[in-house]
Coordinates of C-alpha atoms in Angstrom, one line a residue:
M1 CA 75.5 152.9 48.0
K2 CA 76.2 151.6 51.4
F3 CA 74.5 153.8 54.4
G4 CA 75.9 153.1 58.1
I5 CA 73.9 154.2 61.1
I6 CA 76.6 154.7 63.8
K7 CA 76.6 154.4 67.5
E8 CA 76.5 157.3 69.3
R9 CA 80.0 157.6 71.4
K10 CA 79.7 161.3 73.0
A11 CA 80.6 161.2 76.4
T12 CA 77.3 162.4 77.8
P13 CA 74.8 159.4 76.4
D14 CA 72.5 160.2 73.5
R15 CA 69.7 157.8 72.8
R16 CA 68.4 159.4 69.5
V17 CA 69.3 158.2 66.1
V18 CA 68.7 159.4 62.8
F19 CA 66.6 156.8 61.4
S20 CA 63.8 154.6 63.7
P21 CA 63.9 150.8 62.6
D22 CA 60.4 151.5 60.6
E23 CA 62.1 154.6 58.7
L24 CA 64.9 152.3 57.4
A25 CA 62.9 149.5 56.4
R26 CA 60.9 152.2 54.7
L27 CA 64.0 153.5 53.2
K28 CA 65.2 149.8 51.9
Q29 CA 61.5 149.5 50.4
L30 CA 61.8 152.9 48.2
H31 CA 65.7 152.4 47.3
Q32 CA 66.1 148.4 46.9
G33 CA 69.7 149.1 45.3
I34 CA 71.4 150.2 48.6
S35 CA 72.8 148.6 51.5
V36 CA 72.2 149.6 55.2
K37 CA 73.9 148.7 58.4
V38 CA 73.1 149.6 61.6
E39 CA 76.3 149.8 64.4
S40 CA 75.2 147.8 67.5
S41 CA 74.4 149.8 70.4
D42 CA 73.3 149.4 73.9
I43 CA 72.1 153.0 74.6
R44 CA 69.9 153.7 71.5
A45 CA 66.1 154.2 72.0
F46 CA 65.4 151.3 69.6
T47 CA 67.1 148.0 70.3
D48 CA 69.2 146.1 68.3
E49 CA 66.5 143.5 68.1
E50 CA 64.0 145.9 66.8
Y51 CA 66.1 146.6 63.7
R52 CA 66.8 143.2 63.1
N53 CA 63.2 142.5 63.1
M54 CA 62.7 144.8 60.2
G55 CA 65.2 143.1 58.3
I56 CA 67.9 145.5 59.2
D57 CA 71.8 144.1 59.4
V58 CA 73.1 145.1 62.7
T59 CA 76.8 145.0 63.3
N60 CA 79.8 145.7 65.2
D61 CA 81.5 146.7 62.2
V62 CA 80.2 149.2 59.8
S63 CA 83.6 150.4 58.2
D64 CA 82.8 149.2 54.6
C65 CA 79.7 151.7 54.5
E66 CA 80.4 155.0 52.4
V67 CA 78.0 157.4 54.1
F68 CA 77.5 157.3 58.0
F69 CA 74.4 159.2 59.9
G70 CA 74.8 159.9 63.2
V71 CA 73.5 162.7 65.9
K72 CA 76.1 164.1 68.1
E73 CA 79.8 165.0 67.5
V74 CA 81.6 161.9 66.6
P75 CA 85.2 161.4 68.6
I76 CA 88.0 162.1 66.5
E77 CA 89.5 158.9 67.1
N78 CA 86.5 157.3 65.8
L79 CA 86.3 158.8 62.5
I80 CA 87.0 156.8 59.4
P81 CA 89.0 158.7 56.5
N82 CA 87.8 159.2 53.2
K83 CA 84.0 158.5 54.1
S84 CA 81.0 160.7 54.2
Y85 CA 79.5 161.8 57.4
F86 CA 76.3 163.8 58.6
F87 CA 76.0 164.7 62.4
F88 CA 75.5 168.0 64.2
S89 CA 79.4 169.0 64.7
H90 CA 78.6 172.4 66.4
T91 CA 81.1 174.2 64.6
V92 CA 79.3 176.7 62.1
K93 CA 79.4 179.3 64.6
K94 CA 83.1 178.9 65.2
Q95 CA 82.4 177.2 68.7
P96 CA 86.0 177.0 70.0
H97 CA 85.5 173.6 71.9
N98 CA 84.9 171.7 68.5
R99 CA 87.7 173.2 66.2
K100 CA 89.8 170.2 66.5
L101 CA 87.1 168.1 65.2
L102 CA 86.5 170.5 62.0
Q103 CA 90.3 170.2 61.7
A104 CA 90.1 166.3 61.9
L105 CA 87.3 166.3 59.4
L106 CA 89.5 167.8 57.2
E107 CA 92.6 166.2 57.9
K108 CA 90.9 162.8 57.6
N109 CA 89.6 163.8 54.0
I110 CA 86.1 163.6 55.0
D111 CA 82.9 164.7 52.9
F112 CA 81.2 166.1 55.9
Y113 CA 77.6 167.4 55.9
D114 CA 76.2 169.2 59.2
H115 CA 72.4 168.5 60.1
E116 CA 72.4 172.3 60.7
T117 CA 73.5 173.3 57.3
I118 CA 70.8 171.2 55.5
V119 CA 68.6 174.0 54.2
N120 CA 66.5 174.9 51.0
E121 CA 67.6 177.5 48.5
H122 CA 66.0 180.2 51.0
N123 CA 68.6 179.2 53.5
I124 CA 65.6 177.6 55.5
R125 CA 66.7 174.6 57.9
L126 CA 64.7 171.6 56.3
I127 CA 65.8 168.8 59.3
G128 CA 66.2 169.2 63.1
F129 CA 65.0 168.3 66.5
G130 CA 64.1 171.9 67.3
K131 CA 60.5 171.2 67.7
Y132 CA 61.1 168.7 70.4
A133 CA 63.6 170.5 72.1
G134 CA 60.7 173.2 72.6
F135 CA 58.3 170.5 73.7
V136 CA 60.7 169.7 76.9
G137 CA 61.8 173.1 77.4
A138 CA 58.5 174.6 78.1
Y139 CA 57.6 171.6 80.4
N140 CA 60.8 172.4 82.0
S141 CA 60.1 175.8 82.5
F142 CA 57.0 175.3 84.5
R143 CA 58.7 172.2 86.6
A144 CA 61.3 174.8 87.5
F145 CA 58.8 177.5 88.3
G146 CA 57.0 175.1 90.4
L147 CA 60.2 173.8 92.2
K148 CA 61.5 177.1 92.8
F149 CA 58.6 178.5 94.5
E150 CA 57.2 175.1 96.1
L151 CA 53.9 175.3 94.5
F152 CA 54.2 171.7 92.6
K153 CA 56.5 169.0 91.8
L154 CA 56.4 167.7 88.5
P155 CA 58.4 164.5 87.2
K156 CA 61.3 165.2 84.8
A157 CA 60.6 165.0 81.5
G158 CA 62.4 161.6 80.6
M159 CA 60.4 159.7 83.2
L160 CA 57.4 160.2 80.9
S161 CA 56.2 158.3 78.1
G162 CA 56.1 161.2 75.4
K163 CA 54.8 164.6 74.6
E164 CA 51.3 163.8 75.5
D165 CA 52.2 162.4 79.0
M166 CA 54.0 166.0 79.7
I167 CA 50.8 167.6 78.5
T168 CA 48.6 165.4 80.9
H169 CA 50.7 166.6 83.7
L170 CA 50.7 170.2 82.9
K171 CA 46.9 170.3 82.8
R172 CA 46.7 169.4 85.9
L173 CA 48.5 172.4 87.4
V174 CA 46.6 175.4 89.2
L175 CA 48.8 178.2 87.9
P176 CA 49.2 181.6 89.0
P177 CA 48.4 184.5 86.6
I178 CA 52.1 184.2 85.3
K179 CA 53.4 186.2 82.1
I180 CA 55.4 184.0 79.8
V181 CA 57.5 185.6 76.9
N182 CA 58.8 183.0 74.3
T183 CA 61.4 184.4 71.7
G184 CA 61.7 182.9 68.2
T185 CA 58.9 181.5 65.6
G186 CA 60.9 178.5 64.1
K187 CA 60.9 175.1 65.1
V188 CA 62.0 175.4 68.6
G189 CA 59.6 178.3 69.0
S190 CA 56.7 176.4 67.5
G191 CA 57.4 173.5 69.8
V192 CA 57.0 175.5 72.9
K193 CA 53.9 177.4 71.2
E194 CA 52.5 173.9 70.8
I195 CA 52.8 172.8 74.7
L196 CA 51.5 176.2 75.6
D197 CA 48.2 175.8 73.4
A198 CA 47.7 172.4 74.4
I199 CA 47.6 173.2 78.3
K200 CA 45.3 176.3 77.4
I201 CA 47.6 179.0 78.2
K202 CA 46.0 182.2 76.7
E203 CA 47.9 183.7 73.9
V204 CA 47.9 187.5 74.3
S205 CA 49.3 190.4 71.6
V206 CA 52.4 191.8 72.6
E207 CA 50.8 195.2 73.1
N208 CA 48.3 193.9 75.3
Y209 CA 50.9 191.4 77.3
L210 CA 53.2 194.7 78.0
I211 CA 50.4 196.8 79.1
K212 CA 47.9 195.0 80.6
N213 CA 47.1 192.8 84.1
Y214 CA 45.3 189.5 83.8
S215 CA 43.8 187.0 86.2
Q216 CA 45.3 183.8 84.3
P217 CA 48.3 182.8 83.1
V218 CA 49.0 184.2 79.7
Y219 CA 51.9 184.0 76.9
T220 CA 53.2 185.9 74.0
Q221 CA 55.2 184.6 71.4
I222 CA 57.8 187.6 69.7
D223 CA 60.1 187.6 66.8
V224 CA 63.4 189.7 66.1
L225 CA 61.5 192.9 65.5
D226 CA 60.0 192.8 68.4
Y227 CA 62.8 192.5 70.7
N228 CA 65.3 194.9 68.9
I229 CA 65.7 198.1 67.6
R230 CA 67.6 200.0 65.0
K231 CA 70.2 202.3 66.7
D232 CA 69.1 205.1 64.7
E233 CA 65.7 204.2 65.4
Q234 CA 64.4 203.6 61.8
V235 CA 61.8 201.3 61.7
L236 CA 62.6 198.7 59.0
D237 CA 61.9 195.1 58.1
F238 CA 63.1 191.4 59.3
K239 CA 65.4 191.8 55.8
D240 CA 67.4 194.7 57.3
F241 CA 67.7 192.9 60.5
F242 CA 69.4 190.0 59.2
Q243 CA 71.4 192.0 56.7
N244 CA 72.5 194.5 59.3
P245 CA 72.1 193.0 62.7
Q246 CA 75.1 195.2 64.3
E247 CA 73.0 198.3 63.3
Y248 CA 70.5 196.8 66.2
I249 CA 70.3 196.9 69.9
S250 CA 68.0 194.7 72.1
N251 CA 65.2 196.2 73.8
F252 CA 64.3 193.1 75.5
E253 CA 63.9 194.9 78.9
R254 CA 60.3 196.0 78.1
F255 CA 59.7 192.4 78.5
T256 CA 61.7 191.8 81.8
K257 CA 59.7 194.2 83.4
V258 CA 56.5 192.2 83.1
S259 CA 57.4 188.7 82.6
D260 CA 57.6 185.7 85.1
L261 CA 58.8 183.0 82.8
Y262 CA 61.4 183.6 79.8
I263 CA 61.4 180.2 77.5
T264 CA 64.0 181.0 74.6
G265 CA 63.4 179.4 70.9
H266 CA 65.2 181.8 68.7
F267 CA 68.3 181.4 66.6
H268 CA 70.9 183.9 67.8
S269 CA 73.9 185.0 65.0
N270 CA 77.2 186.0 66.5
E271 CA 76.5 189.3 64.7
A272 CA 73.4 190.2 66.5
P273 CA 72.8 192.3 69.8
N274 CA 72.8 190.0 72.9
I275 CA 69.2 189.7 73.8
L276 CA 69.1 189.4 77.7
T277 CA 71.8 191.4 79.0
R278 CA 73.4 191.6 82.6
E279 CA 72.4 195.2 83.0
M280 CA 68.7 194.1 82.3
L281 CA 69.0 191.2 85.0
K282 CA 70.1 193.4 87.4
A283 CA 67.4 196.0 87.0
K284 CA 65.2 196.6 90.0
D285 CA 62.2 196.3 87.8
C286 CA 63.2 192.9 86.5
K287 CA 60.6 190.1 87.2
I288 CA 61.9 187.4 85.5
K289 CA 61.8 184.2 87.7
V290 CA 63.0 181.4 85.5
V291 CA 64.8 181.4 82.2
A292 CA 64.3 178.2 80.3
D293 CA 67.3 178.9 77.8
I294 CA 66.6 176.2 75.0
S295 CA 69.1 177.8 73.0
C296 CA 71.8 177.4 75.5
D297 CA 74.2 179.8 74.1
V298 CA 76.6 180.0 76.7
D299 CA 77.8 183.5 77.7
N300 CA 76.5 185.1 74.6
S301 CA 73.0 186.0 73.9
I302 CA 71.5 185.0 77.3
A303 CA 73.3 186.6 79.9
C304 CA 72.4 184.5 82.7
T305 CA 73.6 181.0 80.7
L306 CA 76.8 180.7 82.5
R307 CA 77.0 177.0 81.6
P308 CA 75.1 174.2 80.0
S309 CA 72.9 171.9 82.7
T310 CA 72.4 168.6 82.3
I311 CA 69.3 166.2 82.2
D312 CA 70.2 164.9 85.5
E313 CA 71.0 168.4 86.9
P314 CA 69.1 170.8 84.6
L315 CA 68.5 173.6 86.9
Y316 CA 70.8 176.1 88.6
G317 CA 70.4 179.7 90.1
Y318 CA 72.0 183.1 88.9
L319 CA 72.6 185.7 91.0
P320 CA 72.2 189.1 88.9
I321 CA 73.9 191.4 91.1
E322 CA 76.9 189.5 91.2
N323 CA 76.7 187.5 88.1
K324 CA 77.5 184.4 89.1
E325 CA 75.9 181.0 90.0
V326 CA 74.2 180.2 93.3
D327 CA 72.0 177.4 94.6
V328 CA 68.3 177.6 93.0
F329 CA 66.6 178.4 96.2
H330 CA 68.7 181.5 97.0
P331 CA 66.0 184.1 97.5
A332 CA 67.4 186.5 94.9
A333 CA 68.3 183.9 92.4
I334 CA 66.8 183.3 89.0
V335 CA 66.1 180.0 87.9
V336 CA 68.1 178.9 84.7
M337 CA 67.3 175.9 82.7
A338 CA 70.0 175.4 79.9
V339 CA 70.1 171.8 78.9
D340 CA 71.5 171.6 75.9
N341 CA 70.1 168.3 74.7
L342 CA 66.6 168.6 75.3
P343 CA 65.4 166.3 72.8
C344 CA 67.1 163.2 74.3
E345 CA 64.2 163.3 77.0
L346 CA 62.1 162.5 74.3
P347 CA 64.5 160.0 72.3
I348 CA 61.7 158.0 70.4
E349 CA 59.5 160.6 69.4
S350 CA 62.5 162.9 68.4
S351 CA 64.1 160.3 66.4
E352 CA 60.9 159.4 64.4
G353 CA 60.2 162.9 63.6
F354 CA 63.9 163.4 62.4
G355 CA 64.1 160.3 60.3
E356 CA 60.8 161.4 58.8
M357 CA 62.3 165.0 57.7
F358 CA 65.5 163.3 56.6
M359 CA 63.6 160.8 54.2
E360 CA 61.6 163.9 52.9
H361 CA 64.4 166.4 52.2
V362 CA 67.6 164.5 52.1
I363 CA 67.7 161.0 51.0
P364 CA 66.0 162.0 47.6
A365 CA 69.0 164.0 46.9
F366 CA 71.1 160.9 46.7
F367 CA 68.9 159.5 43.9
N368 CA 68.0 162.2 41.8
G369 CA 71.2 163.8 41.0
D370 CA 71.0 166.3 43.9
K371 CA 68.6 168.4 41.6
D372 CA 67.6 170.7 44.6
G373 CA 71.1 171.2 45.6
I374 CA 70.4 170.1 49.3
L375 CA 73.5 168.2 49.3
Q376 CA 75.6 170.8 47.7
R377 CA 74.7 173.4 49.9
A378 CA 74.9 171.0 53.2
K379 CA 78.7 169.8 52.2
M380 CA 81.0 171.6 54.5
T381 CA 84.5 169.7 53.8
E382 CA 85.4 168.2 50.5
N383 CA 89.0 166.8 49.7
G384 CA 90.5 167.9 52.6
K385 CA 89.2 171.5 52.2
L386 CA 86.6 173.7 53.1
T387 CA 83.7 174.3 50.6
P388 CA 83.4 177.7 49.4
R389 CA 80.0 178.0 50.9
F390 CA 82.0 177.6 54.3
S391 CA 85.2 179.3 53.6
Y392 CA 84.4 181.9 56.4
L393 CA 85.5 179.2 58.9
E394 CA 89.2 179.2 57.4
D395 CA 90.5 181.4 60.2
Y396 CA 88.8 179.1 62.9
V397 CA 90.0 176.2 61.4
E398 CA 93.6 177.9 61.7
G399 CA 93.1 178.8 65.2
K400 CA 93.2 182.4 64.5

């Protein structure tokens, strides 16, 4: 088995990597019959020399490897036919801008595994950068609030040494008695919660959040049944929501009426109702001042997310009455933070954490005959065709 760690080539530089030098050294120690090569990179969070110091072969040519591991989309011209690849393709929700990438994976007879499709038998994702996106997204929400209202100035997360440094800066703030709502209880939402708890923001129940006033900052973390109701007003369970999302509508407006900051940490399927709509944002009783959209689901579940923002320019203003982008300091603007690669601001920590998850959940499958079906479930393409699990993408591939 020959593994290759590929250089990140997407136009926006990404310093993350699937395996840190320490993790690769551990991989070689545990499975001594394998070969591992790292493609040389001058942007990676870990230097070529750090890999060499751990006895890892660093080279400009990894074409003899069988399985390639990357983070972001691989440019089509750099895909090597008849190989296996792991990376985030951003195609599983039929994202239009990446249709050609999936077409190329099929045309080049590549066995492709998306990091997003690596799940257990209960369809729960096993790996991801979500927790780190939550860390940075939470930090950025306070940074945006401070800038908008000229209360304080926080440095960009990427200028700090890591999560603990972010927490240290946030603990110094004197915050007004704001209310913060966080959608989602998965990895992203948990990352947000970890930051809020670390800086001693008080967590309150949904019921108290909606009706009580507080003399200190508070937050509530909510799940899908807290902000969606069935159209027929039946009260059922989570299973019903995930099986019949089209039967629900968002009632998130009860949170817009009392919240100052909204931090998204949810997963939103195409069939589910939009969460924060234009109508909610235009309402005279909408109190939201900052939306930190970690999901960065453009023109979809969060209406004010008109476009992705960038690490260099993470904020823009949204004018609800005209549904358009304006300056952050426009008096009627809601501040939007919609950076789509937030873990890049914690490249070392996020890479280390991702590699540990990959080692635990995925690597064993290469050596135990995939006894738990990890690779089988994750494989999107094989022999130039979509696998049965991903046949729903057929019309997407055909451009219909």
